[in-house]
Short mmCIF file of C-alpha atoms and ligand atoms in Angstrom, two decimals:
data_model
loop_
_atom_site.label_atom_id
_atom_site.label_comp_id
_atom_site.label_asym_id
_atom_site.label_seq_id
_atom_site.Cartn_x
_atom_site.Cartn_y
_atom_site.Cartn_z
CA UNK A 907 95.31 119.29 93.45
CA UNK A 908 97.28 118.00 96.34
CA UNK A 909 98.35 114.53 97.47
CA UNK A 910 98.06 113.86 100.71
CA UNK A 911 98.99 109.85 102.61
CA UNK A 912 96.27 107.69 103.55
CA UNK A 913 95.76 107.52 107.59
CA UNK A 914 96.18 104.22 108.82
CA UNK A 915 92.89 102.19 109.86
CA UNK A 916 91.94 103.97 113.12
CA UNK A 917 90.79 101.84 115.69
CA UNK A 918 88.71 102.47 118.31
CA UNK A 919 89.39 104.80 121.36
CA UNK A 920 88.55 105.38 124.96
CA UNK A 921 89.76 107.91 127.70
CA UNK A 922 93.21 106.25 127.73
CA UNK A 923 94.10 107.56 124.62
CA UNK A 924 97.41 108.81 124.02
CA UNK A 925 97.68 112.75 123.94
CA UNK A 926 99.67 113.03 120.43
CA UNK A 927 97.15 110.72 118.82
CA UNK A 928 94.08 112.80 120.50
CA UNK A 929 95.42 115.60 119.05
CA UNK A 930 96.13 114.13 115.61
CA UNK A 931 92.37 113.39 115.71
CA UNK A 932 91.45 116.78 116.53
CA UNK A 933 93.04 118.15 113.53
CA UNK A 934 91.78 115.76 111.32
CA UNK A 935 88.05 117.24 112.40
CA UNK A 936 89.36 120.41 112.15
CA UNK A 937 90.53 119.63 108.64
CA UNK A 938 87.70 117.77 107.21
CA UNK A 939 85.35 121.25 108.74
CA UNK A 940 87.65 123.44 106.11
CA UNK A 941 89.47 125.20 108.77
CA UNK A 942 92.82 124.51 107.74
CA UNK A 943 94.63 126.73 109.96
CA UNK A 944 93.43 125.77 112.84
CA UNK A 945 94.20 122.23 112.00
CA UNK A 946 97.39 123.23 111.12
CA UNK A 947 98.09 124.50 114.79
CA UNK A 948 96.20 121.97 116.22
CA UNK A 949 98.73 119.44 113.70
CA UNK A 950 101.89 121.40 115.21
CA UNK A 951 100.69 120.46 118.94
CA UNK A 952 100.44 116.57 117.86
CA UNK A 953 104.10 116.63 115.78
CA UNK A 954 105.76 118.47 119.09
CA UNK A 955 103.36 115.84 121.67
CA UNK A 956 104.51 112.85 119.53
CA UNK A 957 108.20 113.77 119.40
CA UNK A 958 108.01 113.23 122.73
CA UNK A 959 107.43 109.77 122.72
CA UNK A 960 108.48 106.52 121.46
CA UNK A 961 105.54 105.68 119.16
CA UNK A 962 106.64 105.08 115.64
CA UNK A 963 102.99 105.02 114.80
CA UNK A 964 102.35 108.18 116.21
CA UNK A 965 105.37 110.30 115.08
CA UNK A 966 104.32 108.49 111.85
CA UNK A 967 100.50 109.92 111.40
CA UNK A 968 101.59 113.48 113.51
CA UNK A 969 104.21 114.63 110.53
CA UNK A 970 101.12 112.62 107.96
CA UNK A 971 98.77 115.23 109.49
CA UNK A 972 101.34 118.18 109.51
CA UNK A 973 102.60 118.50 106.80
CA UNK A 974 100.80 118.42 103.53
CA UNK A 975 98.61 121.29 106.05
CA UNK A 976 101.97 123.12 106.47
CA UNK A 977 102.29 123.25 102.55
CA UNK A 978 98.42 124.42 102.46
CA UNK A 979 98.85 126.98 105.05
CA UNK A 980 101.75 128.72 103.48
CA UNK A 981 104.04 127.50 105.93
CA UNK A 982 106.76 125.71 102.84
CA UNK A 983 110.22 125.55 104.88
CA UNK A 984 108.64 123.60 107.78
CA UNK A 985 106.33 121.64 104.56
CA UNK A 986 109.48 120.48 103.20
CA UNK A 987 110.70 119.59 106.25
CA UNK A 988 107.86 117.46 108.19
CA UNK A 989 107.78 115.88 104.49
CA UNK A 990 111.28 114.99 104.47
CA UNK A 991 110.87 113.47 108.49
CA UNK A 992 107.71 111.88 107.22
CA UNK A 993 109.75 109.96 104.29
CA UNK A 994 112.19 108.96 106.61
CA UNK A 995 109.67 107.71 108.75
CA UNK A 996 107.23 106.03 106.65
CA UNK A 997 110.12 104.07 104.88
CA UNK A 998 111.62 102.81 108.73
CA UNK A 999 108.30 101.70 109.17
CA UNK A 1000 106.73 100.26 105.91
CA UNK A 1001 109.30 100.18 103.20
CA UNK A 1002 110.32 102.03 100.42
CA UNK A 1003 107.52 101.12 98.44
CA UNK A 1004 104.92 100.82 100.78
CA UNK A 1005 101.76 103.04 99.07
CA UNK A 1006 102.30 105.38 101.95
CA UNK A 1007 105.54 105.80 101.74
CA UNK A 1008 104.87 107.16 97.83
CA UNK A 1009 102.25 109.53 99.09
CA UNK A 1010 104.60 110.88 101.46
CA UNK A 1011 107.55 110.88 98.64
CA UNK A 1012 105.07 112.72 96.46
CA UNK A 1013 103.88 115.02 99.14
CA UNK A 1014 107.56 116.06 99.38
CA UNK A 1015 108.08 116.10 96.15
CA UNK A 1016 104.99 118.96 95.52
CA UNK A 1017 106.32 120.90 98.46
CA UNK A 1018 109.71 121.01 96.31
CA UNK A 1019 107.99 122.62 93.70
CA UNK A 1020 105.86 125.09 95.47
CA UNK A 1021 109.73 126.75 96.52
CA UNK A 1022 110.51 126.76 92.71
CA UNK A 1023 113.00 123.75 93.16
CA UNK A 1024 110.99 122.31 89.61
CA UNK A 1025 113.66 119.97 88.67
CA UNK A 1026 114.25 118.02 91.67
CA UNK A 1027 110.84 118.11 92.33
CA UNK A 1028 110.24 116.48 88.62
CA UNK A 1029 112.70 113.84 88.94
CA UNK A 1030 111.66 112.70 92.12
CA UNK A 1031 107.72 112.64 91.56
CA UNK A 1032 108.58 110.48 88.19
CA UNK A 1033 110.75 108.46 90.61
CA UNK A 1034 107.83 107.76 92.38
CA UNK A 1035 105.68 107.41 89.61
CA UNK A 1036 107.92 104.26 88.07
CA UNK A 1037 108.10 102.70 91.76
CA UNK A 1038 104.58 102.90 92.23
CA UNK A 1039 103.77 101.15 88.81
CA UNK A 1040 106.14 98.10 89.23
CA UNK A 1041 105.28 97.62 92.75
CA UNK A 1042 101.54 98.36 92.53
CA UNK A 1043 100.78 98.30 88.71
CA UNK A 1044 100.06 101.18 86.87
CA UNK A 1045 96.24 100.95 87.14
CA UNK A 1046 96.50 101.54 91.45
CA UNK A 1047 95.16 104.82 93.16
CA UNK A 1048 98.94 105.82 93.90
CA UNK A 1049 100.01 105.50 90.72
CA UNK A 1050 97.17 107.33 89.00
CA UNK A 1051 96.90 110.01 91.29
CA UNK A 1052 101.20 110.22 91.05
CA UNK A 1053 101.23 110.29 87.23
CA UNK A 1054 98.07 113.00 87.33
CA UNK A 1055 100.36 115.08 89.65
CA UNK A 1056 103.22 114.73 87.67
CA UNK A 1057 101.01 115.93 84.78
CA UNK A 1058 100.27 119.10 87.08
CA UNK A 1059 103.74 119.83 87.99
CA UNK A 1060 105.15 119.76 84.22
CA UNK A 1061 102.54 122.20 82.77
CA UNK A 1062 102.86 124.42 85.84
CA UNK A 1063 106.30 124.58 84.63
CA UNK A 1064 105.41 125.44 81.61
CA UNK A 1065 105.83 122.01 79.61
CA UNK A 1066 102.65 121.34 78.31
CA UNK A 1067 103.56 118.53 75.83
CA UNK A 1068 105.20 116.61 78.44
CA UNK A 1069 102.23 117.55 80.80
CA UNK A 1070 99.91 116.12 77.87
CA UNK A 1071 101.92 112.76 77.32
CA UNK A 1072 101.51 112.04 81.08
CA UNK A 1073 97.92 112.68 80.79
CA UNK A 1074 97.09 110.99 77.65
CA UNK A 1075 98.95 107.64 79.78
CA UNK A 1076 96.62 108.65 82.54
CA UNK A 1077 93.52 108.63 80.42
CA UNK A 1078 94.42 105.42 78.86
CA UNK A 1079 94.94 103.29 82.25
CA UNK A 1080 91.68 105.21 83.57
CA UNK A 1081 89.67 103.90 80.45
CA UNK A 1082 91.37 100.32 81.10
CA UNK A 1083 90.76 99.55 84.51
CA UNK A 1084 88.64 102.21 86.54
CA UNK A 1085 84.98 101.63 86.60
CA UNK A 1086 82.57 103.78 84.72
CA UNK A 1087 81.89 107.07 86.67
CA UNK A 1088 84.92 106.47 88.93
CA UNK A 1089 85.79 109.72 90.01
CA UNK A 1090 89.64 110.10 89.61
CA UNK A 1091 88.63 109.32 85.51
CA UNK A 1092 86.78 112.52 85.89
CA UNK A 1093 89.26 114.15 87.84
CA UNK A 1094 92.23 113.45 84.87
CA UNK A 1095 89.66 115.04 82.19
CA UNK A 1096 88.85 118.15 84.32
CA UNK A 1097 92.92 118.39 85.28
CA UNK A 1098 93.19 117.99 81.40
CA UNK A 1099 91.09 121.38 80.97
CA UNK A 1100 92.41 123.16 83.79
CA UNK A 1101 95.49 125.52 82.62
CA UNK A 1102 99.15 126.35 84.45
CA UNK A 1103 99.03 127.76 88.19
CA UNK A 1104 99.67 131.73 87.88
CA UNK A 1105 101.19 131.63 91.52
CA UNK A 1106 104.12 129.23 90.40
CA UNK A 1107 105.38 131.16 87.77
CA UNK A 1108 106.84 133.77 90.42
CA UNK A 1109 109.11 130.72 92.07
CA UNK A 1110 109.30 128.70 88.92
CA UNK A 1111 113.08 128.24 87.76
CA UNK A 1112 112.09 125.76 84.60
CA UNK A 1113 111.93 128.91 82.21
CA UNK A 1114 114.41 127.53 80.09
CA UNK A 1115 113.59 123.92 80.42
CA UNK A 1116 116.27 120.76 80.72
CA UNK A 1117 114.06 118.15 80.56
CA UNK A 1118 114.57 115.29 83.02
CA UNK A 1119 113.91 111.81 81.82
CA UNK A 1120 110.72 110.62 82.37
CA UNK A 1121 111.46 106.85 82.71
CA UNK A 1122 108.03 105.79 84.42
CA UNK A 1123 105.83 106.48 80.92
CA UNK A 1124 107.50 104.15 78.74
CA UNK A 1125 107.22 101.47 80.97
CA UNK A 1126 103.38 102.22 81.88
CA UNK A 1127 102.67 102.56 78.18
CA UNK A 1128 103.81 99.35 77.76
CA UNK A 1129 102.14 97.89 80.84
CA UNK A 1130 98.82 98.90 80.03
ZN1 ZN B 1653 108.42 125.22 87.74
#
């Protein structure tokens, strides 16, 4: 599972399209054909392009595009950084608790814990988590998809009760207020069924657990 931000609305283009954002197309298509990699590069040429200019927009969607395909490629220094930028970004732009401003927090957050920084990564994601439920309610895409992740990240780590608490809460707001066949319910049951990641336990630093508070599930319990 990995979360990746929204794009913005595109509109539509002719020839006097900017170069960054022609580019940021290109490895969209290149992404949505499966060939990550060469999105990624063709992502890298859009970040560097839009650097170059003065287009919050565009700097905006470039490190969007680049970096949850830098965590995918392998590439997790320059993940963690383009996700870092791409907070910084998104919140100068559309606030702290705009719903792409989460995805990027939580896109940072999972590039944390693919480097085995499982703590920080923990407390930030359920950071995001509780922001996303007050501002959004707990029954909104960002928040779902958030709490699901955070579900992922604990039993990765080895935490499976915690993992199941998170997902039992998931289950719960799914049943509430998602439609009948909507497919993220069916994506919390198969997440449910689907046991830790072998690769993290070789960065994973959780083997003795500290358990961070999780102050988001209270509050959703409550709430829903
Ligand atoms: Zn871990």
């Amino acid at each position: 599972m990995h979360l990746t931000m929204p794009r913005a609305p595109q509109p539509a283009r002719g020839l006097h399209q900017m170069p960054a954002r022609w580019a940021i197309d290109h490895a969209a298509a290149r992404q949505t054909l499966g060939d990550l990699h060469d999105a990624y590069q063709w992502a890298v040429y859009a970040h560097t392009l839009a650097h170059r200019t003065n287009h919050s927009a565009e700097r905006l969607d470039a490190a969007a595009m680049l970096a949850p395909l830098a965590a995918l490629t392998g590439h997790v220094d320059q993940a963690v950084t383009t996700y870092r930028d791409l907070v910084d970004l998104a919140t100068a732009e559309l606030g702290h608790s705009h719903e792409r401003t989460l995805y990027a927090r939580a896109g940072m957050a999972e590039a944390h814990h693919r480097v085995g920084r499982c703590e920080k990564a923990i407390r930030d994601l359920a950071d995001v988590y509780t922001t996303a439920a007050r501002r959004h309610g707990p029954e909104a895409p960002v928040s779902l998809k958030t709490l699901t992740h955070l579900a992922c990240l604990y039993r990765d780590c080895g935490w499976c009760d915690v993992a199941q608490r998170c997902l039992t809460v998931a289950m719960t707001i799914a049943a509430r207020y998602l439609p009948q066949g909507d497919p993220h319910g069916a994506r919390i049951t198969d997440i449910a069924a689907t046991p830790a990641s072998e690769n993290h336990r070789a960065v994973c630093t959780q083997a003795t657990p500290s358990r961070p508070a999780l102050t988001g599930l209270s509050s959703s319990t409550r709430t829903a």
